[in-house]
């Protein structure tokens, strides 16, 4: 177990290499450029291929091809680039091809800006592309989680044959901190029996998302849904911090949760009984776990760097009888711990 | 070269000192002045990249569009109001990478738009990745072991794709560039001006020191811009000698001239008050 001092983006790229990523295709866009910069340098050294494609559309389609051959594949981009990739993400889902997509979020809609934002929660968790599908989404809140969750994203992608996404805050990507490297060497990836070149001789293999005959498509869509139901049982991750005796629980993901934790520490020092609930998997959403907390705690404060997106999921899970307030920061200026402590105090 | 601050905005350009975009900025202002255009006579579509920042520094009707999509946006503008003087500008990454498909199709259409490519052979705004015009072997943040692909040749590509005015300018020759822009804007049809634009920060090997001794003007040679074959031959020349000026110029019906739906009046000035669809409904019911 190696102890390193890395930027979040470097931790993520290193995690991808430790997870045996073999193929990366992407296109320059701020603020995610240091992920491809790291991989363009390091991936060829371990026998992987890095491609700067002519566009995000080309990049995601290169992923479709490389994934069909059974490689572990990934791309990274920032919000407008992820919008362009939505077509490919829908096709990856429909074709049941594993791939990992990293979105280091910036402002939108449109060109928006390049500052910190959580404006893509809806796009990431509710589809983005056309059709009936779910993409598992993970939200890291430290450099360590950038490393850990990219590895998990590859594992989940392979296990369910689905694209997975890391929804990353730019501050987590640029912040430098301690990272413990779990793997001393690259992980072994199982041979995918369904991939091109791996299928038995004489057998035909078609990878497709088109189903025209009878009720084939209906069966296919129910199959995708069944996989999602299994994910809901097995792939939920979250963190609950000092919620047991809490009178108010702050909910946030990624960077907001990181700041929120400091706000909870300030509150506890002043004998304010506050806790933090942090979904790490945004899809599948930790519904049961949140419900369990609401049995004891009746006050929730949702904080996001947008005008209110995850809060809709919280309202859906907790229902109307629970007191849910929202504090949004749709600007590049993240809330401070003191600011969030003040918001907590306002509510009790 | 003179400056015409009437086309300035309140913003000072944020490009690096020495950036080739300054030359294009001045050349555009000179060209607008020579053509006697007021601010409201000019409609420009900008792309994403350092060139896109130009939208903040030129006082014209400006549309800051999506990465790679300047030409479809400009086409939409021209078709909706063909009385407007429409220009599009973007970098080599925007126009020849993600936007390359649109580039070829706009050449085919020969729509009356002037397209200026800020060709610095690198992605500058994202701090130095390879671009579609980077030379083979170019080492950058995304190609530490050198570019494998051959570069796109925008001049040759424009000629064979059907553009009817194809030129190359240089940021270090502002008066010459301004004259190319004037001729391009006067030309009826799609005019492409590829501009050698040094990026002194992220691509210093293609700075003024590289271009100055190499560029020469086609108008000082015997080249006839009507000569298609010689134009293509010259477009392939990029070594010790780099030609600038008009490579190719021809006349062909423009897209909007060929559109039967477009009359003298632009669509945007059509009166829709008195349009009746009753005849159509009668036809359908008959």
Coordinates of C-alpha atoms in Angstrom, one line a residue:
Chain A
X1 CA 0.0 0.0 0.0
X2 CA 1.7 3.1 -1.3
X3 CA 1.0 6.5 0.2
X4 CA 1.0 9.3 -2.3
X5 CA 0.3 13.0 -2.5
X6 CA -1.8 13.6 -5.6
X7 CA -4.2 15.9 -7.2
X8 CA -7.7 14.5 -7.5
X9 CA -7.4 14.3 -11.3
X10 CA -4.1 12.4 -11.0
X11 CA -5.6 10.0 -8.4
X12 CA -8.4 9.3 -10.8
X13 CA -6.1 8.7 -13.7
X14 CA -3.8 6.5 -11.6
X15 CA -6.9 4.5 -10.3
X16 CA -7.9 4.0 -13.9
X17 CA -4.5 2.6 -14.8
X18 CA -4.6 0.3 -11.7
X19 CA -8.0 -0.8 -12.8
X20 CA -6.3 -1.9 -16.1
X21 CA -7.9 0.6 -18.4
X22 CA -6.6 -0.2 -21.9
X23 CA -8.2 2.5 -24.0
X24 CA -8.9 6.2 -23.5
X25 CA -10.4 8.5 -26.1
X26 CA -11.3 12.2 -25.4
X27 CA -11.2 15.8 -26.6
X28 CA -9.7 18.8 -24.9
X29 CA -12.0 20.9 -22.7
X30 CA -11.5 22.9 -19.5
X31 CA -11.5 22.0 -16.6
X32 CA -10.8 18.3 -17.1
X33 CA -7.6 18.7 -19.2
X34 CA -5.2 17.3 -16.6
X35 CA -6.8 13.8 -16.6
X36 CA -6.0 13.3 -20.3
X37 CA -2.6 15.0 -19.8
X38 CA -1.7 12.4 -17.2
X39 CA -3.1 9.5 -19.3
X40 CA -1.5 10.6 -22.5
X41 CA 1.9 10.3 -20.8
X42 CA 1.3 7.3 -18.5
X43 CA -1.1 5.0 -20.4
X44 CA 1.3 4.1 -23.2
X45 CA 3.9 3.1 -20.6
X46 CA 1.6 0.3 -19.4
X47 CA 0.5 -0.9 -22.8
X48 CA -2.7 1.2 -23.1
X49 CA -3.8 3.4 -26.0
X50 CA -4.6 7.1 -25.6
X51 CA -6.4 8.9 -28.4
X52 CA -7.2 12.5 -28.8
X53 CA -10.3 12.3 -31.0
X54 CA -11.6 14.9 -33.4
X55 CA -14.6 15.5 -31.2
X56 CA -16.4 14.2 -28.2
X57 CA -18.8 12.5 -30.5
X58 CA -15.9 10.6 -32.1
X59 CA -14.4 9.8 -28.7
X60 CA -17.5 8.1 -27.3
X61 CA -17.9 6.2 -30.5
X62 CA -14.3 5.0 -30.3
X63 CA -15.2 3.7 -26.9
X64 CA -18.1 1.7 -28.3
X65 CA -15.7 0.0 -30.7
X66 CA -12.9 -0.7 -28.2
X67 CA -15.4 -1.9 -25.6
X68 CA -16.9 -4.3 -28.1
X69 CA -13.4 -5.9 -28.2
X70 CA -13.5 -6.5 -24.5
X71 CA -11.1 -3.8 -23.3
X72 CA -11.6 -1.6 -20.2
X73 CA -12.3 1.8 -21.8
X74 CA -12.9 5.3 -20.5
X75 CA -13.3 8.9 -21.5
X76 CA -13.4 12.2 -19.6
X77 CA -14.9 15.5 -20.4
X78 CA -16.6 18.5 -18.9
X79 CA -20.3 19.4 -19.2
X80 CA -20.7 20.6 -22.8
X81 CA -18.6 17.7 -24.0
X82 CA -20.7 15.3 -21.9
X83 CA -23.8 16.7 -23.7
X84 CA -22.2 15.7 -27.0
X85 CA -21.5 12.2 -25.7
X86 CA -25.1 11.5 -24.7
X87 CA -25.9 9.8 -28.0
X88 CA -23.0 7.4 -27.4
X89 CA -24.0 6.8 -23.7
X90 CA -27.5 5.8 -24.8
X91 CA -26.0 3.4 -27.4
X92 CA -23.6 2.0 -24.8
X93 CA -26.6 1.3 -22.6
X94 CA -28.7 -0.2 -25.3
X95 CA -25.8 -2.3 -26.6
X96 CA -24.8 -3.4 -23.1
X97 CA -21.2 -2.3 -23.4
X98 CA -19.2 -1.4 -20.4
X99 CA -17.4 2.0 -20.3
X100 CA -16.5 4.6 -17.8
X101 CA -17.3 8.3 -18.4
X102 CA -15.9 11.0 -16.2
X103 CA -17.6 14.4 -16.1
X104 CA -15.7 17.1 -14.3
X105 CA -18.6 19.5 -14.1
X106 CA -18.5 23.2 -15.2
X107 CA -21.3 25.7 -15.6
X108 CA -24.2 25.5 -18.0
X109 CA -26.5 25.7 -19.7
X110 CA -24.8 26.4 -23.0
X111 CA -21.2 27.4 -22.8
X112 CA -21.8 28.5 -19.2
X113 CA -18.4 29.0 -17.6
X114 CA -15.5 27.0 -16.4
X115 CA -16.0 27.4 -12.7
X116 CA -17.2 24.9 -10.1
X117 CA -20.8 23.7 -10.5
X118 CA -23.1 20.8 -9.8
X119 CA -25.5 21.7 -12.6
X120 CA -25.3 18.3 -14.3
X121 CA -27.0 16.2 -11.6
X122 CA -30.2 15.8 -13.6
X123 CA -28.4 15.0 -16.8
X124 CA -26.2 12.4 -15.2
X125 CA -28.9 10.7 -13.1
X126 CA -32.0 11.0 -15.2
X127 CA -30.6 9.8 -18.5
X128 CA -29.4 12.7 -20.7
X129 CA -29.6 10.5 -23.8
X130 CA -32.8 9.1 -25.3
X131 CA -34.5 5.9 -24.2
X132 CA -35.2 3.8 -21.2
X133 CA -32.0 3.2 -19.3
X134 CA -30.0 3.9 -16.1
X135 CA -26.4 4.7 -15.8
X136 CA -24.7 4.1 -12.4
X137 CA -23.3 7.4 -11.1
X138 CA -20.7 7.9 -8.4
X139 CA -19.8 11.3 -6.8
X140 CA -16.3 11.4 -5.2
X141 CA -15.5 13.9 -2.4
X142 CA -11.8 13.4 -2.0
X143 CA -8.7 12.5 -4.0
X144 CA -8.8 9.1 -2.3
X145 CA -12.4 8.6 -3.6
X146 CA -11.3 9.7 -7.1
X147 CA -8.9 6.7 -6.9
X148 CA -11.3 4.3 -5.3
X149 CA -14.5 5.1 -7.2
X150 CA -12.9 5.0 -10.7
X151 CA -11.9 1.4 -9.9
X152 CA -15.4 0.7 -8.6
X153 CA -16.8 2.3 -11.7
X154 CA -14.9 -0.1 -13.9
X155 CA -15.9 -3.1 -11.8
X156 CA -19.6 -2.1 -11.8
X157 CA -19.4 -1.4 -15.6
X158 CA -18.1 -4.9 -16.3
X159 CA -20.4 -6.7 -13.8
X160 CA -23.6 -5.2 -15.3
X161 CA -22.3 -4.6 -18.8
X162 CA -23.3 -0.9 -18.6
X163 CA -21.7 2.5 -19.0
X164 CA -21.0 4.1 -15.6
X165 CA -20.2 7.7 -14.7
X166 CA -18.1 9.6 -12.2
X167 CA -19.7 13.0 -11.5
X168 CA -16.8 15.1 -10.3
X169 CA -16.6 18.5 -8.8
X170 CA -13.8 20.6 -10.2
X171 CA -12.4 21.4 -6.7
X172 CA -12.1 17.7 -5.9
X173 CA -10.3 17.3 -9.2
X174 CA -7.8 20.1 -8.6
X175 CA -7.2 19.7 -4.9
X176 CA -4.0 17.9 -3.8
X177 CA -4.1 15.5 -0.9
X178 CA -3.1 12.1 0.5
X179 CA -4.0 9.0 -1.5
X180 CA -3.4 5.4 -0.5
X181 CA -2.9 3.3 -3.6
X182 CA -4.7 0.0 -3.0
X183 CA -3.2 -2.0 -5.9
X184 CA 0.5 -2.5 -6.1
X185 CA 0.0 -3.8 -9.6
X186 CA -2.7 -3.6 -12.2
X187 CA -5.8 -5.6 -11.5
X188 CA -6.6 -8.7 -13.6
X189 CA -9.6 -8.3 -15.7
X190 CA -11.7 -11.3 -16.7
X191 CA -11.9 -12.2 -20.3
X192 CA -15.2 -11.1 -21.7
X193 CA -16.7 -14.1 -23.4
X194 CA -19.1 -11.9 -25.4
X195 CA -16.5 -9.7 -27.0
X196 CA -15.3 -9.6 -30.6
X197 CA -12.5 -12.0 -31.1
X198 CA -13.4 -13.9 -27.9
X199 CA -16.5 -15.7 -29.2
X200 CA -16.1 -19.3 -30.2
X201 CA -15.1 -20.0 -33.7
X202 CA -17.9 -20.2 -36.2
X203 CA -20.4 -18.4 -33.9
X204 CA -21.8 -15.1 -35.0
X205 CA -21.6 -12.1 -32.7
X206 CA -23.6 -9.0 -33.3
X207 CA -23.5 -6.0 -30.9
X208 CA -26.5 -3.8 -31.4
X209 CA -29.2 -1.8 -29.8
X210 CA -31.8 -2.2 -32.6
X211 CA -34.7 -4.6 -31.8
X212 CA -37.4 -4.7 -34.4
X213 CA -38.9 -8.1 -34.1
X214 CA -42.0 -8.8 -32.0
X215 CA -41.6 -7.9 -28.4
X216 CA -37.8 -8.3 -28.4
X217 CA -37.3 -4.6 -27.5
X218 CA -39.8 -4.9 -24.6
X219 CA -37.9 -7.9 -23.3
X220 CA -34.6 -6.1 -23.7
X221 CA -35.8 -3.0 -21.9
X222 CA -37.1 -5.1 -19.0
X223 CA -33.8 -6.8 -18.9
X224 CA -32.0 -3.5 -18.5
X225 CA -34.5 -2.6 -15.8
X226 CA -33.9 -5.8 -13.9
X227 CA -30.1 -5.1 -13.9
X228 CA -31.0 -1.7 -12.4
X229 CA -33.1 -3.3 -9.7
X230 CA -30.1 -5.6 -8.8
X231 CA -27.8 -2.5 -8.7
X232 CA -30.3 -0.9 -6.3
X233 CA -29.8 -3.8 -3.9
X234 CA -26.1 -4.3 -4.3
X235 CA -24.4 -1.1 -5.5
X236 CA -25.6 1.6 -3.2
X237 CA -22.9 3.5 -1.3
X238 CA -23.3 6.5 1.0
X239 CA -21.8 8.0 4.1
X240 CA -23.7 9.0 7.2
X241 CA -21.8 11.2 9.7
X242 CA -23.2 11.9 13.2
X243 CA -26.8 11.3 12.1
X244 CA -27.8 9.0 15.0
X245 CA -28.7 11.8 17.5
X246 CA -29.0 14.5 14.9
X247 CA -31.9 17.1 15.0
X248 CA -31.0 18.2 11.6
X249 CA -29.2 16.4 8.8
X250 CA -27.4 18.2 6.0
X251 CA -27.5 16.4 2.6
X252 CA -25.1 17.1 -0.2
X253 CA -22.9 15.2 -2.6
X254 CA -19.3 15.7 -3.7
X255 CA -17.6 18.9 -2.8
X256 CA -20.6 20.2 -0.9
X257 CA -20.5 17.2 1.4
X258 CA -16.9 17.8 2.0
X259 CA -17.6 21.4 3.1
X260 CA -20.7 20.2 4.9
X261 CA -18.7 17.9 7.1
X262 CA -16.6 20.8 8.4
X263 CA -19.9 22.7 9.0
X264 CA -21.1 19.7 11.1
X265 CA -17.9 19.8 13.1
X266 CA -18.4 23.5 13.8
X267 CA -22.0 22.7 14.9
X268 CA -21.0 19.9 17.2
X269 CA -18.4 22.1 18.9
X270 CA -21.3 24.5 19.7
X271 CA -23.5 21.7 20.9
X272 CA -25.8 21.9 17.9
X273 CA -26.9 18.3 17.1
X274 CA -26.3 18.2 13.3
X275 CA -25.4 15.4 11.1
X276 CA -24.4 14.8 7.4
X277 CA -25.8 12.4 4.9
X278 CA -23.9 11.9 1.7
X279 CA -25.0 9.8 -1.3
X280 CA -21.8 8.5 -2.9
X281 CA -23.8 6.5 -5.5
X282 CA -26.2 9.0 -7.0
X283 CA -27.6 6.1 -9.2
X284 CA -28.6 3.9 -7.5
X285 CA -29.7 6.5 -4.9
X286 CA -29.5 5.4 -1.2
X287 CA -33.2 5.6 -0.6
X288 CA -33.7 3.1 2.2
X289 CA -30.8 4.5 4.1
X290 CA -32.2 8.0 3.9
X291 CA -35.6 6.8 4.9
X292 CA -34.1 5.1 7.9
X293 CA -32.6 8.4 9.1
X294 CA -35.9 10.1 8.6
X295 CA -37.5 7.8 11.2
X296 CA -35.5 9.7 13.9
X297 CA -34.6 13.0 12.3
X298 CA -37.4 15.2 11.0
X299 CA -35.4 18.2 9.6
X300 CA -33.2 18.1 6.5
X301 CA -31.2 20.8 4.7
X302 CA -30.2 20.0 1.2
X303 CA -27.3 22.0 -0.2
X304 CA -26.2 21.9 -3.9
X305 CA -24.2 24.1 -6.2
X306 CA -27.2 24.6 -8.5
X307 CA -30.7 25.9 -8.2
X308 CA -32.1 22.6 -6.8
X309 CA -31.7 19.2 -8.6
X310 CA -30.9 16.4 -6.1
X311 CA -33.4 18.0 -3.7
X312 CA -36.2 16.6 -6.0
X313 CA -34.9 13.0 -5.3
X314 CA -34.9 13.7 -1.6
X315 CA -38.4 15.1 -1.7
X316 CA -39.5 12.0 -3.6
X317 CA -37.9 9.6 -1.1
X318 CA -39.0 11.4 2.1
X319 CA -42.4 12.6 1.1
X320 CA -44.3 15.7 2.2
X321 CA -44.4 15.2 5.9
X322 CA -40.7 15.8 6.4
X323 CA -39.3 19.3 6.7
X324 CA -36.9 19.7 3.8
X325 CA -35.2 23.0 3.1
X326 CA -32.9 23.9 0.3
X327 CA -29.8 26.1 0.0
X328 CA -28.5 26.6 -3.6
X329 CA -25.3 28.2 -4.8
X330 CA -25.6 28.5 -8.5
X331 CA -22.3 30.3 -8.8
X332 CA -18.6 29.4 -9.0
X333 CA -18.3 30.4 -5.3
X334 CA -18.6 27.3 -3.1
X335 CA -20.3 27.8 0.3
X336 CA -17.9 28.1 3.3
X337 CA -18.3 25.8 6.4
X338 CA -19.3 28.9 8.4
X339 CA -22.0 29.8 5.9
X340 CA -23.4 26.3 6.0
X341 CA -23.3 26.2 9.8
X342 CA -25.3 29.5 9.8
X343 CA -27.8 27.9 7.4
X344 CA -28.1 24.9 9.8
X345 CA -28.7 27.2 12.8
X346 CA -31.4 29.1 10.8
X347 CA -33.4 25.9 10.5
X348 CA -33.5 25.0 14.3
Chain B
X1 CA -2.2 49.7 -41.1
X2 CA -4.5 52.0 -39.2
X3 CA -6.8 51.3 -36.2
X4 CA -10.5 51.9 -36.3
X5 CA -11.7 52.0 -32.7
X6 CA -15.3 52.4 -33.9
X7 CA -15.4 48.6 -34.1
X8 CA -14.0 48.2 -30.6
X9 CA -16.0 47.3 -27.5
X10 CA -15.3 48.4 -24.0
X11 CA -13.2 45.3 -23.4
X12 CA -9.5 45.0 -24.0
X13 CA -8.4 41.7 -25.6
X14 CA -7.3 39.1 -23.1
X15 CA -5.0 37.2 -25.5
X16 CA -1.4 36.7 -24.6
X17 CA 1.0 39.4 -25.6
X18 CA 2.2 38.6 -29.1
X19 CA -0.8 36.4 -30.0
X20 CA -1.6 36.2 -33.7
X21 CA -5.2 37.0 -33.0
X22 CA -4.3 40.7 -32.6
X23 CA -3.3 40.7 -36.2
X24 CA -6.6 39.2 -37.3
X25 CA -8.5 41.6 -35.1
X26 CA -6.8 44.7 -36.7
X27 CA -7.2 43.2 -40.2
X28 CA -10.9 42.7 -39.7
X29 CA -11.4 46.3 -38.5
X30 CA -9.4 47.6 -41.5
X31 CA -11.4 45.5 -43.9
X32 CA -14.7 46.7 -42.4
X33 CA -13.6 50.3 -42.7
X34 CA -12.5 49.8 -46.3
X35 CA -15.8 48.3 -47.2
X36 CA -17.6 51.2 -45.5
X37 CA -19.5 49.0 -43.2
X38 CA -21.2 50.3 -40.1
X39 CA -21.3 48.1 -37.0
X40 CA -24.8 47.0 -37.6
X41 CA -23.9 46.0 -41.2
X42 CA -21.8 43.1 -40.0
X43 CA -22.9 39.8 -38.5
X44 CA -20.3 37.5 -37.2
X45 CA -20.4 34.0 -35.8
X46 CA -17.6 33.0 -33.4
X47 CA -16.5 29.5 -32.3
X48 CA -14.9 28.2 -29.1
X49 CA -11.2 28.6 -28.3
X50 CA -9.0 31.7 -28.0
X51 CA -10.4 33.0 -31.4
X52 CA -13.9 32.9 -29.8
X53 CA -12.9 35.6 -27.4
X54 CA -12.9 37.9 -30.4
X55 CA -16.7 38.1 -29.9
X56 CA -16.0 40.3 -26.8
X57 CA -13.7 42.7 -28.7
X58 CA -15.6 43.4 -31.9
X59 CA -18.6 45.7 -31.9
X60 CA -20.8 43.9 -34.5
X61 CA -23.8 41.6 -34.4
X62 CA -22.1 38.7 -32.7
X63 CA -23.2 35.1 -32.1
X64 CA -20.9 33.1 -29.9
X65 CA -21.9 29.6 -31.0
X66 CA -21.2 26.0 -30.1
X67 CA -17.8 24.4 -30.5
X68 CA -17.4 23.3 -34.1
X69 CA -20.7 24.7 -35.2
X70 CA -20.0 28.2 -36.5
X71 CA -20.8 27.3 -40.1
X72 CA -24.2 25.7 -39.5
X73 CA -25.1 28.7 -37.3
X74 CA -23.9 31.2 -40.0
X75 CA -25.8 29.2 -42.6
X76 CA -29.0 29.5 -40.6
X77 CA -28.4 33.3 -40.3
X78 CA -27.7 33.7 -44.1
X79 CA -30.8 31.7 -45.1
X80 CA -33.0 33.6 -42.7
X81 CA -31.7 36.9 -43.8
X82 CA -29.6 36.9 -46.9
X83 CA -29.2 40.7 -46.9
X84 CA -26.8 40.4 -44.0
X85 CA -23.0 40.4 -44.4
X86 CA -22.2 37.1 -42.6
X87 CA -18.8 36.1 -41.4
X88 CA -17.7 33.1 -39.4
X89 CA -14.5 32.7 -37.5
X90 CA -13.1 29.8 -35.6
X91 CA -9.8 28.2 -34.7
X92 CA -8.3 25.2 -36.5
X93 CA -9.4 22.9 -33.6
X94 CA -13.0 24.2 -33.7
X95 CA -13.3 24.3 -37.5
X96 CA -11.1 21.5 -38.7
X97 CA -11.5 19.0 -35.8
X98 CA -15.0 18.8 -34.4
X99 CA -16.3 21.0 -37.2
X100 CA -14.6 19.4 -40.2
X101 CA -17.8 17.8 -41.5
X102 CA -19.6 21.1 -41.5
X103 CA -16.7 22.8 -43.2
X104 CA -16.8 20.4 -46.2
X105 CA -20.6 20.7 -46.5
X106 CA -20.5 24.5 -46.4
X107 CA -17.9 24.4 -49.2
X108 CA -20.3 22.2 -51.2
X109 CA -23.1 24.6 -50.7
X110 CA -21.2 27.7 -51.7
X111 CA -23.3 29.9 -49.5
X112 CA -22.2 33.5 -49.4
X113 CA -20.3 33.5 -46.1
X114 CA -16.8 34.6 -45.4
X115 CA -15.0 32.1 -43.1
X116 CA -11.8 33.0 -41.3
X117 CA -9.7 30.2 -39.7
X118 CA -7.4 31.2 -36.9
X119 CA -4.8 28.5 -37.7
X120 CA -2.3 28.3 -34.8
X121 CA -1.8 24.6 -35.1
X122 CA -2.5 23.9 -31.4
X123 CA -5.3 24.0 -28.8
X124 CA -4.4 27.2 -27.0
X125 CA -7.3 27.9 -24.7
X126 CA -7.0 24.4 -23.1
X127 CA -3.3 25.1 -22.7
X128 CA -1.6 23.1 -25.4
X129 CA -3.0 20.0 -26.9
X130 CA -2.5 18.8 -30.5
X131 CA -4.8 20.2 -33.1
X132 CA -5.9 18.9 -36.6
X133 CA -3.3 21.1 -38.2
X134 CA -0.4 20.2 -35.9
X135 CA 2.5 18.8 -37.9
X136 CA 3.2 15.0 -37.7
X137 CA 5.4 14.3 -34.7
X138 CA 4.2 17.4 -32.8
X139 CA 4.8 16.9 -29.1
X140 CA 2.0 18.4 -26.9
X141 CA 0.2 17.7 -23.6
X142 CA -2.0 15.1 -25.3
X143 CA 0.7 13.7 -27.6
X144 CA 3.9 13.5 -25.4
X145 CA 5.2 10.9 -27.9
X146 CA 4.4 12.9 -31.0
X147 CA 1.3 13.2 -33.3
X148 CA 0.8 10.1 -35.5
X149 CA -1.8 11.6 -37.9
X150 CA -1.0 13.8 -40.9
X151 CA -2.3 17.4 -40.6
X152 CA -5.5 18.6 -42.3
X153 CA -4.7 20.9 -45.2
X154 CA -7.6 23.5 -45.1
X155 CA -6.6 25.3 -48.3
X156 CA -6.5 22.1 -50.4
X157 CA -9.6 20.7 -48.7
X158 CA -11.6 23.9 -49.4
X159 CA -10.6 24.0 -53.1
X160 CA -11.5 20.3 -53.8
X161 CA -14.7 20.6 -51.6
X162 CA -16.2 23.4 -53.8
X163 CA -15.4 26.7 -52.0
X164 CA -15.2 29.4 -54.7
X165 CA -12.7 31.8 -53.0
X166 CA -9.8 30.2 -51.1
X167 CA -7.0 32.2 -49.6
X168 CA -4.3 32.1 -47.0
X169 CA -3.3 35.1 -44.8
X170 CA -0.8 35.7 -42.1
X171 CA -1.2 37.6 -38.8
X172 CA 2.2 39.2 -39.4
X173 CA 1.0 40.8 -42.7
X174 CA -2.0 42.8 -41.5
X175 CA -2.6 45.0 -44.5
X176 CA -2.4 42.0 -46.8
X177 CA -4.8 40.0 -44.6
X178 CA -7.2 43.0 -44.5
X179 CA -7.2 43.0 -48.3
X180 CA -7.9 39.3 -48.5
X181 CA -10.9 39.8 -46.1
X182 CA -12.2 42.7 -48.3
X183 CA -12.0 40.5 -51.4
X184 CA -13.5 37.5 -49.6
X185 CA -16.4 39.6 -48.4
X186 CA -17.0 41.1 -51.8
X187 CA -16.9 37.6 -53.4
X188 CA -20.3 36.0 -54.0
X189 CA -20.1 32.6 -52.6
X190 CA -18.3 30.8 -49.8
X191 CA -14.9 32.4 -49.2
X192 CA -12.4 30.7 -47.0
X193 CA -9.4 32.5 -45.5
X194 CA -6.9 30.3 -43.6
X195 CA -4.8 32.6 -41.4
X196 CA -1.3 31.6 -40.2
X197 CA -1.8 32.7 -36.6
X198 CA 1.2 32.3 -34.3
X199 CA 0.5 31.0 -30.8
X200 CA 3.6 32.3 -29.0
X201 CA 2.7 30.6 -25.7
X202 CA 1.7 27.0 -26.6
X203 CA 3.2 26.6 -30.1
X204 CA 6.4 28.7 -30.1
X205 CA 8.0 26.7 -32.9
X206 CA 5.4 28.3 -35.3
X207 CA 6.0 31.9 -34.2
X208 CA 6.8 35.0 -36.3
X209 CA 10.4 33.9 -36.5
X210 CA 9.3 30.7 -38.3
X211 CA 6.9 32.4 -40.7
X212 CA 8.6 35.7 -41.5
X213 CA 11.4 34.3 -43.7
X214 CA 9.1 31.7 -45.3
X215 CA 5.9 33.5 -46.5
X216 CA 5.7 34.9 -50.0
X217 CA 2.8 36.5 -51.8
X218 CA 1.0 34.8 -54.6
X219 CA 0.2 38.1 -56.3
X220 CA 3.9 38.6 -56.8
X221 CA 4.0 35.4 -58.8
X222 CA 2.6 34.4 -62.1
X223 CA -0.2 32.3 -60.5
X224 CA -3.6 32.8 -61.9
X225 CA -6.3 32.1 -59.2
X226 CA -8.6 30.7 -61.9
X227 CA -6.1 27.9 -62.5
X228 CA -7.5 25.0 -60.4
X229 CA -4.7 22.6 -60.9
X230 CA -1.9 25.1 -60.0
X231 CA -4.0 26.2 -57.0
X232 CA -4.0 22.7 -55.6
X233 CA -0.2 22.3 -56.4
X234 CA 0.4 25.6 -54.4
X235 CA -1.8 24.4 -51.6
X236 CA 0.5 21.5 -51.1
X237 CA 3.5 23.8 -50.6
X238 CA 4.4 24.2 -47.0
X239 CA 8.1 24.0 -46.3
X240 CA 10.9 26.5 -46.8
X241 CA 8.4 28.5 -48.8
X242 CA 4.8 29.2 -47.7
X243 CA 2.5 30.9 -50.1
X244 CA -0.1 33.5 -48.9
X245 CA -2.7 35.2 -51.0
X246 CA -5.5 34.0 -53.2
X247 CA -5.0 30.4 -54.3
X248 CA -8.3 29.9 -56.1
X249 CA -11.3 32.0 -57.2
X250 CA -14.2 31.1 -59.4
X251 CA -17.8 32.0 -60.0
X252 CA -20.6 29.6 -59.3
X253 CA -24.2 30.0 -58.3
X254 CA -24.5 30.5 -54.6
X255 CA -26.8 28.3 -52.4
X256 CA -29.2 31.1 -51.6
X257 CA -29.4 32.2 -55.3
X258 CA -30.4 28.6 -56.1
X259 CA -33.1 28.4 -53.4
X260 CA -36.4 28.9 -55.1
X261 CA -38.0 29.7 -51.7
X262 CA -35.8 32.8 -51.3
X263 CA -36.8 35.8 -53.3
X264 CA -35.5 39.4 -53.2
X265 CA -36.8 39.9 -49.7
X266 CA -35.2 37.8 -46.9
X267 CA -37.4 35.4 -45.0
X268 CA -37.0 37.5 -41.9
X269 CA -38.8 40.4 -43.7
X270 CA -41.6 38.3 -45.2
X271 CA -45.0 39.4 -44.1
X272 CA -46.9 36.5 -42.6
X273 CA -50.0 38.5 -41.8
X274 CA -51.8 37.7 -45.0
X275 CA -50.7 34.2 -45.6
X276 CA -53.6 31.9 -46.2
X277 CA -53.4 28.1 -45.9
X278 CA -57.0 27.5 -47.0
X279 CA -55.9 26.4 -50.5
X280 CA -53.6 23.8 -49.0
X281 CA -56.4 22.5 -46.7
X282 CA -58.8 22.4 -49.6
X283 CA -56.2 20.3 -51.6
X284 CA -55.9 17.9 -48.8
X285 CA -59.6 17.5 -48.4
X286 CA -60.3 17.2 -52.1

